[in-house]
PDB file of C-alpha atoms in Angstrom:
ATOM      1  CA  MET H  29    -107.136  -8.959 -70.372  1.00 47.00           C
ATOM      2  CA  SER H  30    -105.027  -6.425 -72.894  1.00 47.00           C
ATOM      3  CA  LEU H  31    -101.334  -5.573 -72.929  1.00 44.00           C
ATOM      4  CA  LYS H  32    -102.393  -2.331 -72.494  1.00 47.00           C
ATOM      5  CA  SER H  33    -104.292  -2.906 -69.294  1.00 45.00           C
ATOM      6  CA  LEU H  34    -101.461  -5.065 -68.014  1.00 42.00           C
ATOM      7  CA  PHE H  35     -98.558  -2.500 -68.766  1.00 46.00           C
ATOM      8  CA  ALA H  36    -101.089   0.020 -66.901  1.00 52.00           C
ATOM      9  CA  GLY H  37    -101.226  -1.885 -64.136  1.00 52.00           C
ATOM     10  CA  LYS H  38    -105.009  -2.397 -64.229  1.00 52.00           C
ATOM     11  CA  SER H  39    -106.961  -5.373 -64.276  1.00 47.00           C
ATOM     12  CA  ALA H  40    -109.505  -6.104 -66.955  1.00 50.00           C
ATOM     13  CA  PHE H  41    -110.976  -8.880 -64.537  1.00 48.00           C
ATOM     14  CA  PRO H  42    -112.556  -7.277 -61.841  1.00 54.00           C
ATOM     15  CA  GLY H  43    -111.215  -9.184 -58.412  1.00 53.00           C
ATOM     16  CA  LYS H  44    -108.037  -9.695 -60.340  1.00 48.00           C
ATOM     17  CA  ALA H  45    -104.561  -8.337 -59.699  1.00 51.00           C
ATOM     18  CA  ALA H  46    -102.786  -7.284 -62.476  1.00 54.00           C
ATOM     19  CA  LEU H  47     -99.416  -8.633 -63.467  1.00 52.00           C
ATOM     20  CA  SER H  48     -96.725  -6.930 -62.109  1.00 62.00           C
ATOM     21  CA  ALA H  49     -94.103  -4.872 -64.268  1.00 62.00           C
ATOM     22  CA  ALA H  50     -91.307  -7.412 -62.992  1.00 59.00           C
ATOM     23  CA  ALA H  51     -93.648 -10.936 -64.165  1.00 51.00           C
ATOM     24  CA  ILE H  52     -94.191  -8.992 -67.284  1.00 56.00           C
ATOM     25  CA  ALA H  53     -90.563  -8.008 -67.853  1.00 56.00           C
ATOM     26  CA  THR H  54     -89.676 -11.840 -66.756  1.00 53.00           C
ATOM     27  CA  ILE H  55     -92.308 -13.548 -69.400  1.00 54.00           C
ATOM     28  CA  ALA H  56     -90.982 -11.170 -71.974  1.00 52.00           C
ATOM     29  CA  ALA H  57     -87.072 -11.864 -71.534  1.00 48.00           C
ATOM     30  CA  THR H  58     -88.009 -15.566 -71.617  1.00 45.00           C
ATOM     31  CA  LEU H  59     -89.806 -15.188 -74.963  1.00 44.00           C
ATOM     32  CA  ALA H  60     -87.410 -13.454 -76.346  1.00 43.00           C
ATOM     33  CA  ILE H  61     -84.955 -15.852 -75.139  1.00 42.00           C
ATOM     34  CA  GLY H  62     -86.587 -18.470 -76.735  1.00 40.00           C
ATOM     35  CA  ALA H  63     -87.111 -16.631 -80.021  1.00 37.00           C
ATOM     36  CA  ALA H  64     -83.310 -15.826 -80.076  1.00 35.00           C
ATOM     37  CA  THR H  65     -82.003 -19.155 -79.636  1.00 33.00           C
ATOM     38  CA  PRO H  66     -81.390 -21.365 -82.111  1.00 37.00           C
ATOM     39  CA  VAL H  67     -82.975 -24.983 -82.155  1.00 37.00           C
ATOM     40  CA  GLN H  68     -80.610 -27.284 -80.165  1.00 47.00           C
ATOM     41  CA  ALA H  69     -79.582 -30.369 -82.077  1.00 49.00           C
ATOM     42  CA  GLN H  70     -80.930 -33.570 -80.889  1.00 62.00           C
ATOM     43  CA  TYR H  71     -78.872 -36.686 -79.614  1.00 73.00           C
ATOM     44  CA  CYS H  72     -77.585 -38.303 -83.056  1.00 89.00           C
ATOM     45  CA  GLU H  73     -75.818 -41.379 -82.839  1.00 93.00           C
ATOM     46  CA  GLY H  74     -72.653 -41.917 -85.514  1.00 93.00           C
ATOM     47  CA  THR H  75     -71.368 -45.108 -86.689  1.00 94.00           C
ATOM     48  CA  VAL H  76     -67.932 -45.176 -88.092  1.00 95.00           C
ATOM     49  CA  HIS H  77     -68.071 -47.263 -91.337  1.00 94.00           C
ATOM     50  CA  GLY H  78     -65.647 -47.356 -94.999  1.00 93.00           C
ATOM     51  CA  LEU H  79     -62.503 -47.388 -93.129  1.00 94.00           C
ATOM     52  CA  SER H  80     -59.483 -49.908 -94.246  1.00 92.00           C
ATOM     53  CA  ARG H  81     -59.272 -53.401 -92.747  1.00 92.00           C
ATOM     54  CA  THR H  82     -55.725 -52.639 -92.222  1.00 94.00           C
ATOM     55  CA  TYR H  83     -54.363 -50.683 -89.464  1.00 94.00           C
ATOM     56  CA  ASP H  84     -51.153 -48.292 -90.230  1.00 93.00           C
ATOM     57  CA  LEU H  85     -50.735 -45.688 -87.982  1.00 93.00           C
ATOM     58  CA  ALA H  86     -48.236 -44.195 -90.243  1.00 92.00           C
ATOM     59  CA  ARG H  87     -50.143 -44.319 -93.485  1.00 91.00           C
ATOM     60  CA  GLY H  88     -53.698 -42.991 -91.500  1.00 90.00           C
ATOM     61  CA  THR H  89     -55.308 -46.019 -92.377  1.00 92.00           C
ATOM     62  CA  GLY H  90     -58.137 -48.607 -90.706  1.00 94.00           C
ATOM     63  CA  PHE H  91     -59.296 -45.683 -88.307  1.00 96.00           C
ATOM     64  CA  LEU H  92     -61.057 -42.345 -88.087  1.00 96.00           C
ATOM     65  CA  ALA H  93     -58.713 -39.852 -86.109  1.00 95.00           C
ATOM     66  CA  VAL H  94     -60.676 -37.822 -83.565  1.00 97.00           C
ATOM     67  CA  ARG H  95     -59.332 -34.507 -83.342  1.00 97.00           C
ATOM     68  CA  ALA H  96     -58.832 -31.125 -80.832  1.00 97.00           C
ATOM     69  CA  ARG H  97     -60.380 -29.141 -83.443  1.00 97.00           C
ATOM     70  CA  PRO H  98     -62.298 -29.698 -86.784  1.00 97.00           C
ATOM     71  CA  SER H  99     -59.024 -29.515 -89.158  1.00 96.00           C
ATOM     72  CA  ALA H 100     -56.912 -31.887 -90.486  1.00 95.00           C
ATOM     73  CA  SER H 101     -53.935 -30.631 -89.163  1.00 96.00           C
ATOM     74  CA  SER H 102     -55.296 -30.379 -85.669  1.00 97.00           C
ATOM     75  CA  PRO H 103     -53.832 -33.111 -82.646  1.00 97.00           C
ATOM     76  CA  MET H 104     -55.569 -36.607 -82.992  1.00 96.00           C
ATOM     77  CA  VAL H 105     -57.059 -37.309 -79.183  1.00 97.00           C
ATOM     78  CA  HIS H 106     -58.797 -40.819 -80.132  1.00 96.00           C
ATOM     79  CA  GLN H 107     -59.475 -43.043 -82.947  1.00 96.00           C
ATOM     80  CA  LEU H 108     -62.333 -44.990 -83.753  1.00 96.00           C
ATOM     81  CA  PHE H 109     -62.484 -48.078 -85.969  1.00 96.00           C
ATOM     82  CA  ASN H 110     -65.023 -49.644 -88.240  1.00 95.00           C
ATOM     83  CA  GLY H 111     -68.916 -50.399 -86.410  1.00 95.00           C
ATOM     84  CA  ASP H 112     -67.902 -47.826 -83.643  1.00 95.00           C
ATOM     85  CA  THR H 113     -70.572 -45.499 -82.575  1.00 95.00           C
ATOM     86  CA  VAL H 114     -70.469 -42.197 -81.042  1.00 95.00           C
ATOM     87  CA  GLU H 115     -72.457 -39.224 -79.915  1.00 95.00           C
ATOM     88  CA  ILE H 116     -73.178 -36.396 -82.555  1.00 94.00           C
ATOM     89  CA  THR H 117     -73.673 -33.318 -80.857  1.00 93.00           C
ATOM     90  CA  ASP H 118     -72.314 -30.645 -83.185  1.00 92.00           C
ATOM     91  CA  ARG H 119     -71.161 -30.052 -87.027  1.00 91.00           C
ATOM     92  CA  ARG H 120     -68.919 -27.653 -88.467  1.00 94.00           C
ATOM     93  CA  GLY H 121     -68.645 -28.013 -92.108  1.00 93.00           C
ATOM     94  CA  SER H 122     -67.730 -31.640 -92.804  1.00 93.00           C
ATOM     95  CA  TRP H 123     -66.804 -32.371 -89.071  1.00 95.00           C
ATOM     96  CA  TYR H 124     -68.725 -33.721 -86.556  1.00 94.00           C
ATOM     97  CA  PHE H 125     -68.122 -32.993 -82.676  1.00 95.00           C
ATOM     98  CA  VAL H 126     -68.713 -36.630 -81.204  1.00 96.00           C
ATOM     99  CA  GLY H 127     -67.894 -38.018 -77.902  1.00 94.00           C
ATOM    100  CA  GLY H 128     -67.824 -41.705 -75.944  1.00 90.00           C
ATOM    101  CA  ASP H 129     -66.770 -43.179 -73.267  1.00 89.00           C
ATOM    102  CA  GLY H 130     -64.066 -40.918 -71.586  1.00 92.00           C
ATOM    103  CA  PHE H 131     -63.168 -38.649 -75.008  1.00 95.00           C
ATOM    104  CA  GLU H 132     -64.502 -36.203 -77.093  1.00 96.00           C
ATOM    105  CA  GLY H 133     -63.293 -34.198 -80.407  1.00 97.00           C
ATOM    106  CA  TRP H 134     -64.317 -33.978 -84.223  1.00 97.00           C
ATOM    107  CA  ALA H 135     -64.256 -36.282 -86.661  1.00 96.00           C
ATOM    108  CA  HIS H 136     -64.443 -36.099 -90.305  1.00 95.00           C
ATOM    109  CA  ARG H 137     -68.237 -37.196 -91.448  1.00 93.00           C
ATOM    110  CA  ASN H 138     -67.070 -38.808 -94.705  1.00 93.00           C
ATOM    111  CA  TRP H 139     -66.374 -42.204 -92.386  1.00 93.00           C
ATOM    112  CA  MET H 140     -69.544 -41.581 -90.758  1.00 93.00           C
ATOM    113  CA  SER H 141     -73.493 -42.577 -90.805  1.00 91.00           C
ATOM    114  CA  ASN H 142     -75.945 -41.060 -88.248  1.00 86.00           C
ATOM    115  CA  SER H 143     -79.078 -40.949 -86.877  1.00 81.00           C
ATOM    116  CA  CYS H 144     -79.381 -37.204 -87.188  1.00 78.00           C
ATOM    117  CA  GLY H 145     -81.261 -37.387 -90.504  1.00 63.00           C
TER     118      GLY H 145
END
C-alpha cells in the first residue's frame, strides 16, 4: 500500500479498509517522538573506591559526598564510603546522578568505577 493511497483514504488492497487519518497521525507522532527522543541510559551500577581510610568530616576525607546539585559547593545530602554501590542514572560533566536506599543526588565520578562501559 502506498503512502499516497493511505493519505487519500483509499485502500490498495480490495476488501481492506484504509487507515484513518487519526491512525496515520498517531503512527507519525509515535515515530517522530522515537526519533527525537535521545537514547535513555541503561542501568549502571557505580562502586565507590580510592577514598582515604581515615574519616574526617571537617577535612572532607574518608567519604564521598553526595550533593543536591552537581557542584562541590552544593549542600551534601548523603555520604558514601569505599565499596558502597549505587545506581547511576545520569551524568553531567564530571558528576554522576546516583541513588540508593532512601537517597539520591550527585557524586563526583573521580571516586567511582561504573558498569556503564
